[in-house]
Amino acid sequence: MKTPTSANELNRRKQIENSLGIGIFEWNIETGDFWWSAKLREILDVKETTEQPTLQTLIGFIHPEDQNVLHASLEKLTDDHCQLRLATQVLTSTGRPVPVMVHANYDADTHLVCGYIQDQTQEYAERASLIDTLSKYRGVMESAGDAIVLISQNGAILEGNAKAAELFEVAEDDIPRLSVDNIHAPEDLETMMGHYQGMLWGQNSQVESTIIGQSGRRTIVEITGRPVKIASEEMIVVIFHDVTLQYQAQNALKRSEKRYRSLVDEAREGIMLLDSESRILAVNPKICETLQHKRHELLGKLFCDIADFDLEVSPVDILSNSPHRQSIHMEGNLQSIEGALHPTGFNVARFEEQGQTQFIVTAYDLTDVRLGEEDRLQLQKQLFQAQKQELMGQLAGSLAHDFNNLLSPIILVSEALIEDAEENEYYKKNLQHIFQAAQRARRLVARILDYTRPEDSEFIALNLREEIAETLELLRSSVPHTITIKENYSDKKFPCMADPDQIHQIVMNVGTNAAQAIGERNGHIDFSLSCFPIDEDSDYINRFEIPEGTYAKLCVTDTGPGIDEAYLNEIFDPFFTTKSQTDGSGLGLSVVERIVRNHGGFVTAQNIDKGGACLSIYLPLMGDCE
C-alpha cells in the first residue's frame, strides 16, 4: 500500500511523531490496505524492507497476552465507532519489551482506522522513580528504627518520627518548633549547614556529628539525607543513626582485632584474605617472607599471580563454581615475581562478610614433603608393577576389552568387504589377510602387557557431553547392526576434570558389556546424561565416601536379560564374570569402577522392571551444568 498522504502531510506528521514520540498507522477495513510510518518502524526496531506490512504484522509485535484484547478492541472500534486506548507492551524484532500506549479512531466515511503507538519507556521510568521516592519516604517515617526528620531549605524541622523526638529529648508534637540551630553545637553549625545544603543538591554525603538534646544529652550520630519535592517545595529527608553503641563495639573490635592480628602475624603458615574476584586484601608476614616482597606490593594482586597449580583452575575457581562446597584443599606452588616456585599446600575456605563472598587461604610449606615425593612415587610405581605382574598368570587366558573394542570394527568391516569382493580374487585375498591378522591379534595377550604398564593419567578440564558423544560414534561401528545406540541428553555443558582417554575407555567398556548382554537379539542401548546434585543429607556421601556437590549422572540401559540379583554386589570385582573364559575376562566393569573412583565418583547397577539392566556412573563436575 502506498503512503496515503502528500509529502507536506508526511513532513507535518513526522514532526508531530518526533515531538510526541509516537508512530502512526492507518488501516482501510474495506480494502485491507495497511500503512505505518518510519517512526513506528523505529519503535518496533524493524528494518525497512520491500515487503508490504499488514495489520497482522503490527499485531504480531504486541505482547502475546494482549493480542486477543487488541483484536477485540479493533472489532468494537469499527462496530461502535468508539475510541481505542490500550496500555500494553510490544516485543521488538530483537525481543526487547517496550511499554507502549496504543490509540486509534475509526472514520466511517473513509473506512479508515487511524491510530498511533506511543513509546512509554520514559513515562514508566519517571512513574517508578516517583513511586519509589514516596514509598521510601512514608515507609521510613512510619517504621524506621532511626531518627528521621523533614527539613526545609531554611533549616526548619517540619516533622519527625518518635525516634527523632527521643533523640532531641522533646515531645513528638514539639519537633516542628525546632531547627538545626537547636540540635547542633554552635561550633559545628556552620559545617553542618554546608552538609545540609549539599544534601539538598543531591550529594550523597555522609557525616558524623554530635546531637545535643534539649536536656543537654550528647549523642554521636551518623547523618545522611536526600532531597524530596513535596507540594513543589524542595526539602530534605534526614536520617540520624545513633552510633554510640557502634563506637563502643568498634573499640572492643579494635582490641580483639589487635589480639587476632598478633596471632596471624606470628603464625608459621602463610595466611591471605581474598575478595570474590580473587584479589588479595590482606597477607601475613609469612607470605611476604616466602615471596620476598613487602606487604603493599602484594595487596591488590590476583591470587593466580602468586599461586601456580598443575590444573588449569585454582581452588578459588572451584569453590566459586561449587555453591554447596565451603572449603577445599589443593597442592601447588607459591610463585614469586622472579619466577621462583615454593611447593605449598593450600587450604581455601569461603565465608560471607557483610553480604560479600570472601576467601581465607592458609598456605603451608611442602618443600620437605616434595623432596621425598619422587622416591615415594617411584616406590609406588614399583609396587603397582609388582602387583600387576602377579596378576599376569591369571590374565594370560583372558581377552582384553579395550583391545577387542579396537579390533571389532576392523573384523566387522573386513567381513562385510569380503562378501562384497566375491568376484575380485585379488581384493578378496588381501581382505582375508586383514581378517586373519585381526583374528590372530585378538588372541594375543597384549592386554596383559597393557595392564602391567605403569599408568599416567592426565586430568584436564573438558565437556563430558562432547567426550561421550565422540566415543559413541566409535561404539556404533563396533556393535552388531541388530543393536541400536540411543542418546538422551541436553545441549548443556558438563564441565569436568577428567582424563579423556579414560572417559573413552569407560564408555567403550560399558557399551561393549551391554552389547554382549543383548547378544545376537535385536535390542538397543540407551545413554542418558544429566546433572545430579548430592547434598549433605544424601546416603551416597557415607556409602561411597564422596563430598557433596554437583555430579554428572551417565545412565547406560540395555535390553538384555538383566543381572542375576545374586551377582549385583559382585559385578565390579576383578575377574568376576558369568561368561565363558573365551567370551570375557571379567575385567571390563572392574576397570570402569576403578577409573570412576580415581575421578572422585562412583558406580551403581540395578535391574529395570521391563527387563535389562541400568548402570549409573557418577562423576563430579566443576560447578553446575551450563
mmCIF file of C-alpha atoms in Angstrom, residues 288-457:
data_model
loop_
_atom_site.group_PDB
_atom_site.id
_atom_site.type_symbol
_atom_site.label_atom_id
_atom_site.label_comp_id
_atom_site.label_asym_id
_atom_site.label_seq_id
_atom_site.Cartn_x
_atom_site.Cartn_y
_atom_site.Cartn_z
ATOM 1 C CA CYS A 288 55.825 -11.812 52.467
ATOM 2 C CA GLU A 289 58.834 -13.744 53.759
ATOM 3 C CA THR A 290 58.241 -16.665 51.382
ATOM 4 C CA LEU A 291 57.809 -14.466 48.316
ATOM 5 C CA GLN A 292 60.390 -11.889 49.489
ATOM 6 C CA HIS A 293 58.003 -8.998 48.854
ATOM 7 C CA LYS A 294 56.640 -6.262 51.015
ATOM 8 C CA ARG A 295 53.009 -6.314 52.090
ATOM 9 C CA HIS A 296 51.946 -3.320 49.959
ATOM 10 C CA GLU A 297 53.449 -4.977 46.853
ATOM 11 C CA LEU A 298 51.106 -7.957 47.238
ATOM 12 C CA LEU A 299 47.880 -6.164 48.127
ATOM 13 C CA GLY A 300 45.573 -5.839 45.135
ATOM 14 C CA LYS A 301 47.266 -8.600 43.141
ATOM 15 C CA LEU A 302 45.284 -11.595 41.925
ATOM 16 C CA PHE A 303 45.727 -14.892 43.734
ATOM 17 C CA CYS A 304 46.716 -16.546 40.431
ATOM 18 C CA ASP A 305 49.608 -14.046 40.119
ATOM 19 C CA ILE A 306 51.411 -15.631 43.068
ATOM 20 C CA ALA A 307 49.984 -19.193 43.043
ATOM 21 C CA ASP A 308 50.645 -21.878 40.444
ATOM 22 C CA PHE A 309 48.697 -25.137 40.090
ATOM 23 C CA ASP A 310 49.059 -28.195 37.876
ATOM 24 C CA LEU A 311 45.386 -27.851 36.882
ATOM 25 C CA GLU A 312 44.033 -25.012 34.779
ATOM 26 C CA VAL A 313 41.748 -23.957 37.644
ATOM 27 C CA SER A 314 42.656 -22.752 41.109
ATOM 28 C CA PRO A 315 40.922 -23.807 44.358
ATOM 29 C CA VAL A 316 39.214 -20.397 44.448
ATOM 30 C CA ASP A 317 37.752 -21.026 40.964
ATOM 31 C CA ILE A 318 36.473 -24.440 42.047
ATOM 32 C CA LEU A 319 34.796 -23.006 45.165
ATOM 33 C CA SER A 320 33.288 -20.152 43.131
ATOM 34 C CA ASN A 321 31.696 -22.684 40.759
ATOM 35 C CA SER A 322 30.548 -25.027 43.562
ATOM 36 C CA PRO A 323 27.966 -23.157 45.689
ATOM 37 C CA HIS A 324 27.476 -26.103 48.091
ATOM 38 C CA ARG A 325 31.165 -26.538 48.845
ATOM 39 C CA GLN A 326 32.635 -24.412 51.647
ATOM 40 C CA SER A 327 36.302 -25.422 51.613
ATOM 41 C CA ILE A 328 38.885 -27.248 49.535
ATOM 42 C CA HIS A 329 42.476 -28.430 49.797
ATOM 43 C CA MET A 330 44.876 -28.338 46.854
ATOM 44 C CA GLU A 331 48.618 -28.543 46.419
ATOM 45 C CA GLY A 332 50.596 -26.205 44.175
ATOM 46 C CA ASN A 333 53.328 -23.600 44.359
ATOM 47 C CA LEU A 334 53.747 -20.063 45.590
ATOM 48 C CA GLN A 335 55.416 -18.196 42.743
ATOM 49 C CA SER A 336 57.435 -15.030 43.251
ATOM 50 C CA ILE A 337 57.705 -12.324 40.607
ATOM 51 C CA GLU A 338 61.212 -13.594 39.832
ATOM 52 C CA GLY A 339 59.692 -16.974 38.958
ATOM 53 C CA ALA A 340 60.900 -18.997 41.952
ATOM 54 C CA LEU A 341 58.457 -21.787 42.874
ATOM 55 C CA HIS A 342 57.851 -22.748 46.503
ATOM 56 C CA PRO A 343 55.948 -26.075 46.955
ATOM 57 C CA THR A 344 52.903 -25.217 49.031
ATOM 58 C CA GLY A 345 49.673 -26.766 50.254
ATOM 59 C CA PHE A 346 46.608 -24.523 50.181
ATOM 60 C CA ASN A 347 43.517 -24.745 52.365
ATOM 61 C CA VAL A 348 40.853 -22.379 50.987
ATOM 62 C CA ALA A 349 37.597 -21.659 52.811
ATOM 63 C CA ARG A 350 34.701 -19.463 51.717
ATOM 64 C CA PHE A 351 32.777 -17.154 54.044
ATOM 65 C CA GLU A 352 30.355 -14.249 53.857
ATOM 66 C CA GLU A 353 31.382 -10.801 55.112
ATOM 67 C CA GLN A 354 28.607 -8.196 55.115
ATOM 68 C CA GLY A 355 26.903 -9.883 52.181
ATOM 69 C CA GLN A 356 30.155 -10.200 50.190
ATOM 70 C CA THR A 357 31.841 -13.520 49.418
ATOM 71 C CA GLN A 358 35.460 -13.703 50.560
ATOM 72 C CA PHE A 359 38.070 -16.457 50.841
ATOM 73 C CA ILE A 360 40.588 -17.195 53.572
ATOM 74 C CA VAL A 361 43.683 -19.046 52.315
ATOM 75 C CA THR A 362 46.090 -20.898 54.572
ATOM 76 C CA ALA A 363 49.361 -21.829 52.858
ATOM 77 C CA TYR A 364 51.868 -24.244 54.396
ATOM 78 C CA ASP A 365 55.336 -25.211 53.140
ATOM 79 C CA LEU A 366 55.655 -28.575 51.342
ATOM 80 C CA THR A 367 59.348 -28.310 50.451
ATOM 81 C CA ASP A 368 60.403 -31.174 52.734
ATOM 82 C CA VAL A 369 57.461 -33.285 51.581
ATOM 83 C CA ARG A 370 58.276 -32.733 47.908
ATOM 84 C CA LEU A 371 61.955 -33.676 48.438
ATOM 85 C CA GLY A 372 60.962 -37.275 49.140
ATOM 86 C CA GLU A 373 57.983 -37.343 46.820
ATOM 87 C CA GLU A 374 59.909 -38.579 43.779
ATOM 88 C CA ASP A 375 61.243 -41.592 45.684
ATOM 89 C CA ARG A 376 57.779 -42.285 47.078
ATOM 90 C CA LEU A 377 56.217 -42.163 43.617
ATOM 91 C CA GLN A 378 58.899 -44.451 42.225
ATOM 92 C CA LEU A 379 58.330 -46.970 45.025
ATOM 93 C CA GLN A 380 54.593 -46.717 44.450
ATOM 94 C CA LYS A 381 55.028 -47.417 40.720
ATOM 95 C CA GLN A 382 57.249 -50.397 41.533
ATOM 96 C CA LEU A 383 54.597 -51.695 43.906
ATOM 97 C CA PHE A 384 51.882 -51.308 41.286
ATOM 98 C CA GLN A 385 54.163 -53.008 38.737
ATOM 99 C CA ALA A 386 54.762 -55.945 41.056
ATOM 100 C CA GLN A 387 51.051 -56.304 41.760
ATOM 101 C CA LYS A 388 50.237 -56.272 38.048
ATOM 102 C CA GLN A 389 52.930 -58.819 37.268
ATOM 103 C CA GLU A 390 51.456 -61.034 39.957
ATOM 104 C CA LEU A 391 48.189 -60.993 38.033
ATOM 105 C CA MET A 392 49.774 -61.889 34.678
ATOM 106 C CA GLY A 393 49.273 -65.620 35.171
ATOM 107 C CA GLN A 394 45.581 -65.112 35.845
ATOM 108 C CA LEU A 395 45.239 -62.743 32.882
ATOM 109 C CA ALA A 396 47.072 -64.996 30.377
ATOM 110 C CA GLY A 397 43.919 -66.699 29.043
ATOM 111 C CA SER A 398 41.659 -63.639 29.036
ATOM 112 C CA LEU A 399 40.817 -61.350 26.175
ATOM 113 C CA ALA A 400 41.327 -57.637 26.639
ATOM 114 C CA HIS A 401 38.210 -55.481 26.497
ATOM 115 C CA ASP A 402 39.987 -52.442 25.140
ATOM 116 C CA PHE A 403 41.932 -54.442 22.541
ATOM 117 C CA ASN A 404 38.732 -56.148 21.404
ATOM 118 C CA ASN A 405 36.996 -52.758 21.184
ATOM 119 C CA LEU A 406 39.655 -51.563 18.748
ATOM 120 C CA LEU A 407 39.685 -54.780 16.713
ATOM 121 C CA SER A 408 35.917 -55.268 16.482
ATOM 122 C CA PRO A 409 35.292 -52.613 13.773
ATOM 123 C CA ILE A 410 38.253 -53.981 11.749
ATOM 124 C CA ILE A 411 36.838 -57.510 11.857
ATOM 125 C CA LEU A 412 33.258 -56.432 11.118
ATOM 126 C CA VAL A 413 34.247 -54.139 8.229
ATOM 127 C CA SER A 414 36.639 -56.699 6.706
ATOM 128 C CA GLU A 415 33.905 -59.380 6.878
ATOM 129 C CA ALA A 416 31.499 -57.081 5.071
ATOM 130 C CA LEU A 417 34.106 -56.176 2.431
ATOM 131 C CA ILE A 418 34.940 -59.868 1.821
ATOM 132 C CA GLU A 419 31.292 -60.525 0.996
ATOM 133 C CA ASP A 420 31.277 -57.580 -1.431
ATOM 134 C CA ALA A 421 34.527 -58.715 -3.108
ATOM 135 C CA GLU A 422 33.405 -62.225 -4.149
ATOM 136 C CA GLU A 423 34.206 -61.570 -7.837
ATOM 137 C CA ASN A 424 37.611 -59.931 -7.279
ATOM 138 C CA GLU A 425 40.038 -62.555 -6.062
ATOM 139 C CA TYR A 426 42.859 -60.033 -5.562
ATOM 140 C CA TYR A 427 40.909 -57.826 -3.181
ATOM 141 C CA LYS A 428 39.249 -60.812 -1.569
ATOM 142 C CA LYS A 429 42.622 -62.406 -0.816
ATOM 143 C CA ASN A 430 44.030 -59.208 0.717
ATOM 144 C CA LEU A 431 40.877 -58.669 2.759
ATOM 145 C CA GLN A 432 41.129 -62.227 4.048
ATOM 146 C CA HIS A 433 44.709 -61.488 5.122
ATOM 147 C CA ILE A 434 43.433 -58.466 7.057
ATOM 148 C CA PHE A 435 40.652 -60.521 8.618
ATOM 149 C CA GLN A 436 43.006 -63.355 9.595
ATOM 150 C CA ALA A 437 45.568 -60.912 11.045
ATOM 151 C CA ALA A 438 42.864 -59.260 13.135
ATOM 152 C CA GLN A 439 41.688 -62.641 14.368
ATOM 153 C CA ARG A 440 45.250 -63.563 15.341
ATOM 154 C CA ALA A 441 45.713 -60.207 17.073
ATOM 155 C CA ARG A 442 42.523 -60.845 19.008
ATOM 156 C CA ARG A 443 44.119 -63.890 20.523
ATOM 157 C CA LEU A 444 47.215 -62.058 21.657
ATOM 158 C CA VAL A 445 47.896 -61.266 25.259
ATOM 159 C CA ALA A 446 48.520 -57.559 24.543
ATOM 160 C CA ARG A 447 46.040 -56.674 27.283
ATOM 161 C CA ILE A 448 48.395 -58.228 29.810
ATOM 162 C CA LEU A 449 51.292 -56.052 28.693
ATOM 163 C CA ASP A 450 48.985 -53.008 28.664
ATOM 164 C CA TYR A 451 47.703 -53.760 32.120
ATOM 165 C CA THR A 452 51.180 -54.222 33.585
ATOM 166 C CA ARG A 453 52.499 -50.957 32.135
ATOM 167 C CA PRO A 454 52.559 -48.041 34.668
ATOM 168 C CA GLU A 455 49.615 -45.704 34.147
ATOM 169 C CA ASP A 456 49.949 -41.912 33.845
ATOM 170 C CA SER A 457 46.610 -40.117 33.889
#
